[in-house]
Amino acid sequence: MSEKLGVARPTVREAVSRLIGLGLVERGDYGVFVAASSKTHVHSALVPVLLNEWEIRELYEARILVESDLVGLACQKATDEGILELNRINEKMLNQNMSAADYFKYDMEFHSYISEMSGNSVMLSMGKIINDMFKRYESHVMELHAIQATTYHDHKELIDAISKGDAQTAREIVLRTLTSSENAIYQLKERGKIS
């Protein structure tokens, strides 16, 4: 998993340990699996996380883990209608005059729809919670024109991978785009634009 995500093994172990501690995943004989939890359990387990200040890196680690699995499931379960809807949502990103708030809204709509395509309600809930935690940072990233300029094309690549059922490529795109977003946030922090 560390190779697939491009992070060190201790980082993956730490993230998995935290998810196990929250009761969101379980260690089994053949790896780590999403725990058989209700949506209520997922939300109640993550409330302390929502109330505490988390480091940017930890948020991105969690988002990469969750979104990689969500996009993998979406690749397996995609329908023609789902692909059409992703394209429809992505076309909204072409508006050159949209505000950062609208951009963030459409980007979240796109990623939320991929989560819905996964068909896994527990993973969907986890994704929503993590995305809510990101609102503090992501709205700043959306103001960076370099990120905005590439998002439409990144989404097109992701839609193409999902439509082909190519989970490996889809996961690589998720990793690349989230790493780019994380780097942009670090740059903003260094410039004092966000705390």
Coordinates of C-alpha atoms in Angstrom, one line a residue:
M1 CA 0.0 0.0 0.0
S2 CA 2.9 2.4 0.8
E3 CA 4.2 2.1 -2.8
K4 CA 0.8 2.5 -4.3
L5 CA 0.2 5.7 -2.3
G6 CA 3.8 7.0 -2.6
V7 CA 4.3 7.3 1.2
A8 CA 6.6 5.5 3.7
R9 CA 5.4 2.3 5.4
P10 CA 5.4 3.9 8.9
T11 CA 3.1 6.5 7.5
V12 CA 0.6 3.9 6.3
R13 CA 0.9 1.9 9.5
E14 CA 0.2 5.1 11.5
A15 CA -2.9 6.0 9.4
V16 CA -4.2 2.4 9.5
S17 CA -3.7 2.3 13.3
R18 CA -5.6 5.5 13.7
L19 CA -8.5 4.2 11.5
I20 CA -8.5 0.9 13.6
G21 CA -8.5 2.9 16.8
L22 CA -11.6 4.8 15.5
G23 CA -13.3 1.5 14.7
L24 CA -13.5 2.3 11.0
V25 CA -11.3 -0.5 9.7
E26 CA -10.4 -3.9 11.1
R27 CA -7.3 -6.0 10.7
G28 CA -8.1 -9.4 9.2
D29 CA -6.2 -12.5 8.2
Y30 CA -5.6 -11.1 4.7
G31 CA -5.2 -7.4 5.3
V32 CA -7.2 -4.5 6.5
F33 CA -10.9 -4.1 5.7
V34 CA -13.6 -1.5 6.3
A35 CA -15.3 -2.3 9.6
A36 CA -18.9 -3.5 9.5
S37 CA -20.1 -0.2 11.1
S38 CA -23.2 1.9 10.7
K39 CA -23.1 5.4 9.5
T40 CA -23.9 6.6 13.0
H41 CA -20.8 4.8 14.3
V42 CA -18.6 6.3 11.7
H43 CA -19.9 9.8 12.5
S44 CA -19.6 9.3 16.3
A45 CA -16.1 7.9 16.0
L46 CA -14.9 10.8 14.0
V47 CA -16.5 13.6 16.1
P48 CA -13.3 14.0 18.2
V49 CA -11.3 14.3 15.0
L50 CA -13.6 17.1 13.8
L51 CA -13.2 19.0 17.0
N52 CA -9.3 18.8 17.1
E53 CA -6.8 20.6 15.0
W54 CA -5.2 18.0 12.7
E55 CA -2.0 18.4 10.8
I56 CA -2.4 19.0 7.1
R57 CA -0.3 15.9 6.3
E58 CA -2.5 13.6 8.4
L59 CA -5.6 14.9 6.6
Y60 CA -4.1 14.2 3.3
E61 CA -2.9 10.8 4.3
A62 CA -6.5 9.9 5.4
R63 CA -8.0 11.5 2.2
I64 CA -5.5 9.6 0.0
L65 CA -6.4 6.3 1.7
V66 CA -10.1 6.8 1.5
E67 CA -10.4 8.4 -2.0
S68 CA -8.1 5.7 -3.5
D69 CA -10.4 3.0 -2.3
L70 CA -13.5 5.0 -3.3
V71 CA -12.2 5.5 -6.8
G72 CA -11.2 1.8 -7.1
L73 CA -14.8 0.8 -6.2
A74 CA -16.2 3.4 -8.6
C75 CA -14.1 1.8 -11.4
Q76 CA -15.7 -1.6 -10.6
K77 CA -19.3 -0.3 -10.4
A78 CA -19.4 2.6 -12.9
T79 CA -22.4 2.8 -15.2
D80 CA -22.8 4.7 -18.5
E81 CA -25.2 7.0 -16.6
G82 CA -22.6 7.6 -13.9
I83 CA -19.9 8.5 -16.5
L84 CA -22.3 10.9 -18.2
E85 CA -23.1 12.6 -14.8
L86 CA -19.4 12.9 -14.0
N87 CA -18.8 14.6 -17.4
R88 CA -21.8 16.9 -16.8
I89 CA -20.5 18.0 -13.4
N90 CA -16.9 18.5 -14.8
E91 CA -18.2 20.7 -17.6
K92 CA -19.1 23.3 -14.8
M93 CA -15.4 23.6 -14.1
L94 CA -14.8 25.3 -17.5
N95 CA -16.4 28.6 -16.4
Q96 CA -13.4 31.0 -16.4
N97 CA -15.3 33.6 -14.3
M98 CA -16.4 31.5 -11.4
S99 CA -15.7 32.4 -7.8
A100 CA -13.4 30.3 -5.6
A101 CA -16.5 29.3 -3.6
D102 CA -18.3 28.0 -6.8
Y103 CA -15.1 26.3 -7.9
F104 CA -14.9 24.5 -4.5
K105 CA -18.6 23.6 -4.7
Y106 CA -18.3 22.0 -8.1
D107 CA -15.1 20.2 -7.2
M108 CA -16.7 18.7 -4.1
E109 CA -19.8 17.8 -6.2
F110 CA -17.5 15.9 -8.6
H111 CA -15.7 14.0 -5.9
S112 CA -18.9 13.3 -3.9
Y113 CA -20.4 11.8 -7.0
I114 CA -17.4 9.4 -7.4
S115 CA -17.9 8.5 -3.7
E116 CA -21.6 7.7 -4.4
M117 CA -20.6 5.6 -7.4
S118 CA -18.5 3.4 -5.1
G119 CA -21.8 2.1 -3.6
N120 CA -20.2 1.7 -0.1
S121 CA -22.1 3.8 2.4
V122 CA -19.4 3.5 5.1
M123 CA -16.7 4.7 2.8
L124 CA -19.0 7.4 1.5
S125 CA -19.5 8.7 5.1
M126 CA -15.8 8.7 5.8
G127 CA -15.1 10.6 2.6
K128 CA -17.7 13.2 3.4
I129 CA -16.3 13.7 6.9
I130 CA -12.8 14.1 5.6
N131 CA -13.9 16.5 2.9
D132 CA -15.7 18.6 5.5
M133 CA -12.5 18.8 7.5
F134 CA -10.7 20.0 4.3
K135 CA -13.1 22.9 3.8
R136 CA -10.8 25.1 6.0
Y137 CA -7.9 24.5 3.6
E138 CA -9.3 23.6 0.2
S139 CA -11.1 26.9 -0.3
H140 CA -7.7 28.6 -0.1
V141 CA -6.2 26.2 -2.6
M142 CA -9.1 26.9 -5.1
E143 CA -7.9 30.5 -5.2
L144 CA -4.7 29.3 -6.9
H145 CA -5.2 29.6 -10.6
A146 CA -2.6 26.9 -11.3
I147 CA -4.7 24.4 -9.5
Q148 CA -7.9 25.6 -11.1
A149 CA -6.3 25.4 -14.6
T150 CA -5.5 21.7 -14.2
T151 CA -8.5 20.5 -12.4
Y152 CA -10.8 20.1 -15.4
H153 CA -8.2 18.0 -17.3
D154 CA -7.3 16.0 -14.2
H155 CA -11.0 15.2 -13.8
K156 CA -11.3 14.2 -17.5
E157 CA -8.4 11.8 -17.0
L158 CA -10.1 10.4 -13.9
I159 CA -13.4 10.0 -15.8
D160 CA -11.6 8.2 -18.6
A161 CA -9.9 5.8 -16.1
I162 CA -13.2 5.1 -14.3
S163 CA -15.0 4.5 -17.6
K164 CA -12.3 1.9 -18.6
G165 CA -12.4 0.3 -15.2
D166 CA -8.7 1.1 -14.7
A167 CA -8.5 1.3 -11.0
Q168 CA -4.7 1.5 -11.0
T169 CA -4.6 4.6 -13.2
A170 CA -7.5 6.2 -11.3
R171 CA -5.7 5.7 -8.0
E172 CA -2.5 7.3 -9.5
I173 CA -4.5 10.3 -10.6
V174 CA -6.0 10.7 -7.1
L175 CA -2.5 10.5 -5.6
R176 CA -1.1 13.0 -8.0
T177 CA -3.8 15.6 -7.7
L178 CA -4.0 15.3 -3.9
T179 CA -0.3 15.6 -3.6
S180 CA -0.4 18.7 -5.8
S181 CA -3.2 20.2 -3.6
E182 CA -1.2 19.4 -0.4
N183 CA 1.9 21.1 -1.8
A184 CA -0.2 24.2 -2.7
I185 CA -1.5 24.4 0.9
Y186 CA 2.1 24.2 2.3
Q187 CA 3.1 27.0 0.0
L188 CA 0.1 29.1 1.2
K189 CA 1.1 28.3 4.9
E190 CA 4.7 29.4 4.2
R191 CA 3.4 32.7 2.8
G192 CA 1.2 33.2 5.8
K193 CA -2.0 33.1 3.8
I194 CA -3.5 30.4 6.1
S195 CA -2.9 29.3 9.6

